[in-house]
PDB file of C-alpha atoms in Angstrom:
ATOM      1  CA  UNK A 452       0.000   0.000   0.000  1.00  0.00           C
ATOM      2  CA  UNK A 453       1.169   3.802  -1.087  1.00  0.00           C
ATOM      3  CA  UNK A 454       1.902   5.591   2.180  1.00  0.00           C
ATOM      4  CA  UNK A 455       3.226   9.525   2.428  1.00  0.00           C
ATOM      5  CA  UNK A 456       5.362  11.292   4.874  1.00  0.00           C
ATOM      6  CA  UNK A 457       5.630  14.426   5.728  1.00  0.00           C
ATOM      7  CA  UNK A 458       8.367  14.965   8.150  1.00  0.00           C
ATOM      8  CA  UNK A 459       7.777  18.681   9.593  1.00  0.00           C
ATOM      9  CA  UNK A 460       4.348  18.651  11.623  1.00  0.00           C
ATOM     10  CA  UNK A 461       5.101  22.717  12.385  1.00  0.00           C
ATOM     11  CA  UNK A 462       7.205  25.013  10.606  1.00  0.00           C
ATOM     12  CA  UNK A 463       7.520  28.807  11.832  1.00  0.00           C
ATOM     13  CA  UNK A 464       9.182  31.222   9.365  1.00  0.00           C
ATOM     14  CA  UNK A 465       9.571  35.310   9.591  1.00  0.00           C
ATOM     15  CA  UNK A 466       8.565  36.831   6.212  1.00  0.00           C
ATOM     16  CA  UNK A 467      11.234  36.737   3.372  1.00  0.00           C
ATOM     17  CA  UNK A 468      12.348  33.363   4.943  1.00  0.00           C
ATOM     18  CA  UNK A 469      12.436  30.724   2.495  1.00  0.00           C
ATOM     19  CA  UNK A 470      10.336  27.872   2.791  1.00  0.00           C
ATOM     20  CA  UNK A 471      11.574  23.517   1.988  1.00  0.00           C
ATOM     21  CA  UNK A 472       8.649  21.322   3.172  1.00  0.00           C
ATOM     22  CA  UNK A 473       9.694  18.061   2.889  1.00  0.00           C
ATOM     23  CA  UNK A 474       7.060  14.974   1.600  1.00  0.00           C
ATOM     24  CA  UNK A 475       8.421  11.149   0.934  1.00  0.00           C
ATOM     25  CA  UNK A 476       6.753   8.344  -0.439  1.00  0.00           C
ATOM     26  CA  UNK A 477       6.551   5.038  -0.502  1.00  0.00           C
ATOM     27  CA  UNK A 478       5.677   3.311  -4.207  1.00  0.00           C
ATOM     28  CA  UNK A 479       7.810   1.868  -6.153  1.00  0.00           C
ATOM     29  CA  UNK A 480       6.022   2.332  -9.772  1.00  0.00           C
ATOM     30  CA  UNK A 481       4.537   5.479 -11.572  1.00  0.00           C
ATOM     31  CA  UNK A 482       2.839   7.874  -9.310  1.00  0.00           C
ATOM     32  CA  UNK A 483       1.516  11.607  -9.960  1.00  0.00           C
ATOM     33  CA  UNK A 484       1.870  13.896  -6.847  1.00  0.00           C
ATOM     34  CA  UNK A 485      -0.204  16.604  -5.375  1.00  0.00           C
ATOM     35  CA  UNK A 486       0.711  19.292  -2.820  1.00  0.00           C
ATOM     36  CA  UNK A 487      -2.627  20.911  -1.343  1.00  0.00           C
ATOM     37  CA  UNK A 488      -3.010  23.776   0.824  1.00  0.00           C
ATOM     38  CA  UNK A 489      -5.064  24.830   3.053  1.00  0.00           C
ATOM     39  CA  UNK A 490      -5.811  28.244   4.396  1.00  0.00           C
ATOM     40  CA  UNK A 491      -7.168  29.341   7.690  1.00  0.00           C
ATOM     41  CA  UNK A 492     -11.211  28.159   7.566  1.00  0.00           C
ATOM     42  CA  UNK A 493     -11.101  27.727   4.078  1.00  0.00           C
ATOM     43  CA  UNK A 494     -11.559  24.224   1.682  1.00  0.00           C
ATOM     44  CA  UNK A 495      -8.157  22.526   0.215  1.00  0.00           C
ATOM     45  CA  UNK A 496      -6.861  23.491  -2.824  1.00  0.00           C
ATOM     46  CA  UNK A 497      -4.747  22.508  -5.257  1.00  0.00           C
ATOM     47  CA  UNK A 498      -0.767  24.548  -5.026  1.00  0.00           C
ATOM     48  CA  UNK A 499       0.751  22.212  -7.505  1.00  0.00           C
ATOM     49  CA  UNK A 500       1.069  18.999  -9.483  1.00  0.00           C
ATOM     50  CA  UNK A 501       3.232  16.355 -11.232  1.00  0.00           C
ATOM     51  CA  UNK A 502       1.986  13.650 -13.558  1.00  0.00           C
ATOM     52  CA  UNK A 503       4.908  13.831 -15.909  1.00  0.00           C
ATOM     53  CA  UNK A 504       7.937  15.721 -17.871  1.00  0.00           C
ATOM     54  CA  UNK A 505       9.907  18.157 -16.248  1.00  0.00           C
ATOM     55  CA  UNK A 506      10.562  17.176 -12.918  1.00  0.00           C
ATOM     56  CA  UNK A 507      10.226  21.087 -11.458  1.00  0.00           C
ATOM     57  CA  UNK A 508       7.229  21.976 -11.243  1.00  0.00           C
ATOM     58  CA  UNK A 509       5.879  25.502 -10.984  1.00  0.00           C
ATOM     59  CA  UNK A 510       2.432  26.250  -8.877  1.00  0.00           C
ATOM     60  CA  UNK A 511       0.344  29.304  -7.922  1.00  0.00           C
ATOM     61  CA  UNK A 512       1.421  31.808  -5.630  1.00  0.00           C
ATOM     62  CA  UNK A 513       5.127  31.217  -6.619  1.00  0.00           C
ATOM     63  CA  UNK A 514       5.085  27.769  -5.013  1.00  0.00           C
ATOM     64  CA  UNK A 515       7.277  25.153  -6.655  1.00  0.00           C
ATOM     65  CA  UNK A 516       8.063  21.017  -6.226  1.00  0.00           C
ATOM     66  CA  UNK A 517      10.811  18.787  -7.562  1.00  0.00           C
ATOM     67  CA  UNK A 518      10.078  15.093  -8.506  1.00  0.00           C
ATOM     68  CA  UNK A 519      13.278  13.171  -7.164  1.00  0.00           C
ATOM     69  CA  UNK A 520      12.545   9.607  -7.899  1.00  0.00           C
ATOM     70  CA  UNK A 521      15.302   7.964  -7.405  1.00  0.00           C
ATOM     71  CA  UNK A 522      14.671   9.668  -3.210  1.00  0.00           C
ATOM     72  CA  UNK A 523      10.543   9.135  -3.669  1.00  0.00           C
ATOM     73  CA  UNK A 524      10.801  12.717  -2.878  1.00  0.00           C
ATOM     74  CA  UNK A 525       8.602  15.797  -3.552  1.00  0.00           C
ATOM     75  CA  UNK A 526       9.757  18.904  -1.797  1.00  0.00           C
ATOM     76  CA  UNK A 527       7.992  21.591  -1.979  1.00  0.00           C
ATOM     77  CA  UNK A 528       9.559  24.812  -1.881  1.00  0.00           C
ATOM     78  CA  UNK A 529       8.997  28.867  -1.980  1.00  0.00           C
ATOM     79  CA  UNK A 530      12.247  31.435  -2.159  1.00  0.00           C
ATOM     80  CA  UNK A 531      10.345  34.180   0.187  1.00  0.00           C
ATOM     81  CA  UNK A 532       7.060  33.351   2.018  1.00  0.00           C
ATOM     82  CA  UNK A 533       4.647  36.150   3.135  1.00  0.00           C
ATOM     83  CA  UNK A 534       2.315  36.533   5.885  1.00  0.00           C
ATOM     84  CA  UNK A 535      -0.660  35.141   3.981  1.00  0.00           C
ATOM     85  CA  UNK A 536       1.187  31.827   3.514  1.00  0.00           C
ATOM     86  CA  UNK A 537       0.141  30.319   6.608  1.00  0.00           C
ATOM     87  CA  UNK A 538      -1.473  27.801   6.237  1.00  0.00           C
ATOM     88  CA  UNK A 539      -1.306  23.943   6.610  1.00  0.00           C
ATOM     89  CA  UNK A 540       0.080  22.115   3.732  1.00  0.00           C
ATOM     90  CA  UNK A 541      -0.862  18.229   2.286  1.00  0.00           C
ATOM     91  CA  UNK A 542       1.241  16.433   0.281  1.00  0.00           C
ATOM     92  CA  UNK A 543      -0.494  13.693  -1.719  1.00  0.00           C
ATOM     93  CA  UNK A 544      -0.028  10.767  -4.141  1.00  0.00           C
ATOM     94  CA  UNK A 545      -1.744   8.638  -6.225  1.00  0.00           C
ATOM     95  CA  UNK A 546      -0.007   5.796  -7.866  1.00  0.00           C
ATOM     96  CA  UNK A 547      -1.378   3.820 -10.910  1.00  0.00           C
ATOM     97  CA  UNK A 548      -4.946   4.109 -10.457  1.00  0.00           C
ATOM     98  CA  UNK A 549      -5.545   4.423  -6.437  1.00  0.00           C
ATOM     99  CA  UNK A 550      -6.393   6.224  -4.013  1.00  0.00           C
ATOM    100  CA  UNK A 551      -5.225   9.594  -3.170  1.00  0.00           C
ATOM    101  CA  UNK A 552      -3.027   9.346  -0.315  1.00  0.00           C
ATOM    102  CA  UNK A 553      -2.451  11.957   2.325  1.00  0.00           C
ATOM    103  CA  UNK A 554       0.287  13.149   4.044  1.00  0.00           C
ATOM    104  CA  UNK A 555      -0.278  14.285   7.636  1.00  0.00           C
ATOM    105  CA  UNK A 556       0.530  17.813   7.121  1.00  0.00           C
ATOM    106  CA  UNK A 557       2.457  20.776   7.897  1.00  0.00           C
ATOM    107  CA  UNK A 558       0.965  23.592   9.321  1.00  0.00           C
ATOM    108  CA  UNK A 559       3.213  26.712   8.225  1.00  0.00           C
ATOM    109  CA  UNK A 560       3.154  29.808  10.514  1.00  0.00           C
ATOM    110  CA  UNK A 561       4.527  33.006   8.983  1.00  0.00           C
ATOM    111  CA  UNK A 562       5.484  35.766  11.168  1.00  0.00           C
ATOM    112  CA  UNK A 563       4.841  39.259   9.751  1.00  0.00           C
TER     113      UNK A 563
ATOM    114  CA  UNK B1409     -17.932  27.852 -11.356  1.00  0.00           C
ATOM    115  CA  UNK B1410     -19.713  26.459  -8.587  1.00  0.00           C
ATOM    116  CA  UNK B1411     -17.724  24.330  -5.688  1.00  0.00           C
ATOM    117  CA  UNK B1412     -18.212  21.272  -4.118  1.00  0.00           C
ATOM    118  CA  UNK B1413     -21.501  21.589  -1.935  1.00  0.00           C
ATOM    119  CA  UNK B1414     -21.473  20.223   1.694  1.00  0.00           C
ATOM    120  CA  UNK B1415     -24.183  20.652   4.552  1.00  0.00           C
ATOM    121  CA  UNK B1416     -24.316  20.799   7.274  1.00  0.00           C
ATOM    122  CA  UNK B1417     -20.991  22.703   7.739  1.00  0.00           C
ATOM    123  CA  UNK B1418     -21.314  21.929  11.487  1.00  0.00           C
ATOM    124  CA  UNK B1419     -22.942  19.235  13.428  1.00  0.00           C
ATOM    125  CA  UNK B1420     -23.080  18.010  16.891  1.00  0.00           C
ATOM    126  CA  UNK B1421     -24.611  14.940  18.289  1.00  0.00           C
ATOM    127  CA  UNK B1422     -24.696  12.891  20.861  1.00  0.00           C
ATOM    128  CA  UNK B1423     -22.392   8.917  20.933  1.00  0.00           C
ATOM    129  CA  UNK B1424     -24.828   6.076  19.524  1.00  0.00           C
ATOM    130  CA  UNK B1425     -27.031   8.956  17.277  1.00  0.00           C
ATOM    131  CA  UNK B1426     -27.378   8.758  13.866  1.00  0.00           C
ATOM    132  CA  UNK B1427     -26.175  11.386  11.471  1.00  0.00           C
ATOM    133  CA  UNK B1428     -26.277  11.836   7.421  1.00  0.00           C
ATOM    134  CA  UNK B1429     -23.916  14.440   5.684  1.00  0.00           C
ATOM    135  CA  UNK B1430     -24.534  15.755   2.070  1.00  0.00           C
ATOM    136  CA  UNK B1431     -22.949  16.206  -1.099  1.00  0.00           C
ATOM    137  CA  UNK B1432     -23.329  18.287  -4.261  1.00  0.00           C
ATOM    138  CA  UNK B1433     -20.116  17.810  -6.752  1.00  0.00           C
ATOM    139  CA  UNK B1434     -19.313  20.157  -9.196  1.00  0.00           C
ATOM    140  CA  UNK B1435     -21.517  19.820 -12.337  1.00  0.00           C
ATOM    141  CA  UNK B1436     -20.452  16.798 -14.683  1.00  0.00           C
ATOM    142  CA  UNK B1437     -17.881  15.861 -12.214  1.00  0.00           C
ATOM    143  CA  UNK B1438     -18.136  11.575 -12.489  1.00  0.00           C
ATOM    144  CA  UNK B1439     -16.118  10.609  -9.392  1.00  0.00           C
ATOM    145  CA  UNK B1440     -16.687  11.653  -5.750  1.00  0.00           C
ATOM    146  CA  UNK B1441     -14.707  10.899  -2.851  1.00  0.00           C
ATOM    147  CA  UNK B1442     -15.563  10.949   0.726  1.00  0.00           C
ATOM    148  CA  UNK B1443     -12.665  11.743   3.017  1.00  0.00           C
ATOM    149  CA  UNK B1444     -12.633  11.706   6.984  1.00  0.00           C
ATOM    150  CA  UNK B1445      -9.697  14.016   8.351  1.00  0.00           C
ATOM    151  CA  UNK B1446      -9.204  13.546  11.915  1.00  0.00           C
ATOM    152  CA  UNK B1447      -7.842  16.688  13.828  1.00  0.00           C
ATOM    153  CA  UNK B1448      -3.992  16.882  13.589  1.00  0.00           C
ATOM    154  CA  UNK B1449      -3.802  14.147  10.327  1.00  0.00           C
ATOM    155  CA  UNK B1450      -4.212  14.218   6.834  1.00  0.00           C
ATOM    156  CA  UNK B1451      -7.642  13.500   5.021  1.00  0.00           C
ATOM    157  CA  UNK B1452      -8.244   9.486   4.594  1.00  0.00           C
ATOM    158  CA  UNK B1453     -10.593   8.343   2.128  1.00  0.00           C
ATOM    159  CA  UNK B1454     -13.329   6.243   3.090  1.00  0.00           C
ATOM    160  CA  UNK B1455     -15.119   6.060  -0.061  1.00  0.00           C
ATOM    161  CA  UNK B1456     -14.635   6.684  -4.340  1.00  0.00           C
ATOM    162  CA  UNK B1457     -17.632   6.572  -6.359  1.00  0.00           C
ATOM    163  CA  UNK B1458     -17.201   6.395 -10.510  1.00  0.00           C
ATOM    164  CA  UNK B1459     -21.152   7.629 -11.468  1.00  0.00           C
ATOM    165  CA  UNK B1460     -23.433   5.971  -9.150  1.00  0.00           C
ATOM    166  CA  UNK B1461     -20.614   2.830  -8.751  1.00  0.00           C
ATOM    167  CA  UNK B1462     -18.242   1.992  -5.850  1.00  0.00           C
ATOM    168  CA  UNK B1463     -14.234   2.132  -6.875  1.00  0.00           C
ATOM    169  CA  UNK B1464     -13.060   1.964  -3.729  1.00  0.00           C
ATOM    170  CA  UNK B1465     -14.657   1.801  -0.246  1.00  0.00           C
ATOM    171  CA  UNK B1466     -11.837  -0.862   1.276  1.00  0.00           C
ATOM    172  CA  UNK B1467     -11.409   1.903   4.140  1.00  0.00           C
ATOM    173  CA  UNK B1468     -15.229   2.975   5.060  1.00  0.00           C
ATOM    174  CA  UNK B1469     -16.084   0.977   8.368  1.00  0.00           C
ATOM    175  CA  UNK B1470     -18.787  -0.696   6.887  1.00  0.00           C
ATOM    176  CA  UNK B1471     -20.431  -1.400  10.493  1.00  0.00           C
ATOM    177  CA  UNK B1472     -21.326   2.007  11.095  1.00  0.00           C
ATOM    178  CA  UNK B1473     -20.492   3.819   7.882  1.00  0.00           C
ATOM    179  CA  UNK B1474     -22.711   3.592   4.951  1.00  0.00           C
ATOM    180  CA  UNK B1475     -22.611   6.463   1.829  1.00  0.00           C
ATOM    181  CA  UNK B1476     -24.597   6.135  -1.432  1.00  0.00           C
ATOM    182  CA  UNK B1477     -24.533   7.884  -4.638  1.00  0.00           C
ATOM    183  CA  UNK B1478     -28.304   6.894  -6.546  1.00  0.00           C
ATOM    184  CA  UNK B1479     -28.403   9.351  -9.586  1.00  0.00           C
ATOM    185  CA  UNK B1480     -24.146   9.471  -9.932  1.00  0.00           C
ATOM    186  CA  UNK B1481     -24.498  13.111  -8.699  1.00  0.00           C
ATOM    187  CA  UNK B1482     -25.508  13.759  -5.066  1.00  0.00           C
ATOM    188  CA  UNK B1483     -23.945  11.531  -2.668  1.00  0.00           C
ATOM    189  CA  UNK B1484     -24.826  11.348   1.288  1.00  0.00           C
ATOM    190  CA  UNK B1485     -22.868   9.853   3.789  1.00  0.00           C
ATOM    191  CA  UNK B1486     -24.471   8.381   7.312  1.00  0.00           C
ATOM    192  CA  UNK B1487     -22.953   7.260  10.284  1.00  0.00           C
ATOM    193  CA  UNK B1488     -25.234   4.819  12.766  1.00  0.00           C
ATOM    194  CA  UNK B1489     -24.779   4.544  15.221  1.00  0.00           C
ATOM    195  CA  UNK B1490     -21.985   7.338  15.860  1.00  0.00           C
ATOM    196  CA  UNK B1491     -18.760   6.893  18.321  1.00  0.00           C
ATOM    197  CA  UNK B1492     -16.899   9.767  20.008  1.00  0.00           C
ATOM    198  CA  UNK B1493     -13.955   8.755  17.811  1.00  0.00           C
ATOM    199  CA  UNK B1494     -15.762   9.782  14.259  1.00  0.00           C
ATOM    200  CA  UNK B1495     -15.307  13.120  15.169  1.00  0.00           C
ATOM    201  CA  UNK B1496     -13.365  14.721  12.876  1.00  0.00           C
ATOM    202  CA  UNK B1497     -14.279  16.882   9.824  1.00  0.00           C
ATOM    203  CA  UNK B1498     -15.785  15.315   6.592  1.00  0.00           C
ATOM    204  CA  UNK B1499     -14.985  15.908   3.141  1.00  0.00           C
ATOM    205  CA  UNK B1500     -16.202  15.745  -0.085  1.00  0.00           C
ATOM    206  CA  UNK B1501     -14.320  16.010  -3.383  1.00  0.00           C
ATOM    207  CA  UNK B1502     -15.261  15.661  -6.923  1.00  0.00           C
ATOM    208  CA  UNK B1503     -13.162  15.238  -9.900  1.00  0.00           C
ATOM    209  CA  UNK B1504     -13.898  14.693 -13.892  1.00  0.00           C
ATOM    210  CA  UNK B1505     -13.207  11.064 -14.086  1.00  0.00           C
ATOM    211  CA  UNK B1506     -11.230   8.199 -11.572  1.00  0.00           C
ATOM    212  CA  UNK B1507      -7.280   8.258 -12.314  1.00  0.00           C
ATOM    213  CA  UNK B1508      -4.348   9.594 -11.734  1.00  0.00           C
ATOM    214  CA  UNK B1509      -3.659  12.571 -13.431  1.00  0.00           C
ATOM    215  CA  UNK B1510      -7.163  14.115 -12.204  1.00  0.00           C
ATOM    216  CA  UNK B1511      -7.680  17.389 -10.262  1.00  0.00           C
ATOM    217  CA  UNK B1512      -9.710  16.252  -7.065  1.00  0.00           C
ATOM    218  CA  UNK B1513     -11.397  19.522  -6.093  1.00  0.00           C
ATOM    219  CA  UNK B1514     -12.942  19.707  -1.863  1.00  0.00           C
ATOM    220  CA  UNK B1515     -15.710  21.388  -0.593  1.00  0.00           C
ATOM    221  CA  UNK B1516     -15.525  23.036   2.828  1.00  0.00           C
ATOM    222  CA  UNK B1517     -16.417  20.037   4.587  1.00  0.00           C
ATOM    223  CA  UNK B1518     -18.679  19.308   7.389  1.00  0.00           C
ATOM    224  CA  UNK B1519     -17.239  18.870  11.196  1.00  0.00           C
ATOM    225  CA  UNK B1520     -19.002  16.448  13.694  1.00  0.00           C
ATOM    226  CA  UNK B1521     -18.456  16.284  17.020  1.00  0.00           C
ATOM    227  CA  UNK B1522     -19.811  13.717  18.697  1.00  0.00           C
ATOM    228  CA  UNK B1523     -20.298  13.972  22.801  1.00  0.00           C
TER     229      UNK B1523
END
């Protein structure tokens, strides 16, 4: 069975700080990954995804991920968070046809 | 575009009660999940319908848990009786078709507490 790990449960950053969340999985065949976020009170939504191709991938908000598959990796990463970046953060993966998996989270606290 | 629909957002009951949440999915959306997310974890799924058919339900506690999807559209979900450790919140997500390289999109979700 797919399982995801997400190995900060908190992360606390001042503004301008740059942001590495780290997510692992464990499959060993073709999987697309997801990192969701969710803001204070409001539904998840979708930062970012891989399926395919370039192994950098580019999301909203000037989030960004890199497939390493040879560490079943997908960091997620920002240069310079701001205040409205709080939030708590999912990674997920689906692998061949199942379910989407969840990570446990990390709940990012900026400080302005 | 309209979101994924949930009511109640809140709910509060009492252990051993019945409860039934509800689900609207984004128009022509064919799969719906059901996730339970348990304060402090990520979201588990409990349940994947493809139209009005079950992909994937090997997680839903079948004892207490039942969910249903008649017309492939709506979908409700009903605990019976309830525990104090189903309290957590509930959501729904919808995407265009079952795979992997489909956008699952959430509604707000609906959070029992059960006393």
């Amino acid at each position: 069975a797919q399982s995801v790990s997400q190995h900060n449960h908190h992360v606390i950053l001042s503004e301008a700080a740059s942001l590495e969340l780290g997510c692992n999985y464990s499959y060993g065949g073709t999987v697309n990954l997801f990192w969701y976020v969710q803001y204070p009170g409001q539904h998840l939504q979708l930062l970012l995804k891989y399926f395919s191709g370039d192994p950098l991938v580019k999301g909203i908000k000037g989030f960004e991920a890199e497939f390493i598959k040879s560490k079943f990796s997908f960091n997620l990463r920002k240069p310079s968070v701001q205040w409205s970046d709080t939030a708590e953060y999912f990674c997920a993966v689906n692998a061949a046809g199942n379910m989407l998996t969840f990570g446990g989270g990390t709940r990012l606290m900026v400080k302005p | 575009e309209a979101g994924v629909a949930q009511s109640p957002r809140y709910k509060i009951i009492e252990k051993r009660q019945s409860v039934a949440f509800w689900c609207n999915p984004i128009s022509g959306h064919a799969t719906l999940y059901w996730y339970q997310q348990i304060l402090g974890q990520g979201p588990k799924l409990l349940i994947q319908f493809q139209n009005n058919g079950v992909v994937d339900d090997s997680q839903l506690p079948k004892d207490r848990f039942s969910a249903e999807r008649l017309k492939g559209v709506d979908s409700t979900l009903k605990i019976q009786p309830a525990k104090l450790e189903d309290s957590a919140v509930y959501l729904c997500a919808s995407s265009l078709e079952t795979g992997g390289n489909t956008e699952a999109f959430f509604g707000q979700g609906t959070r029992l507490t059960v006393v």
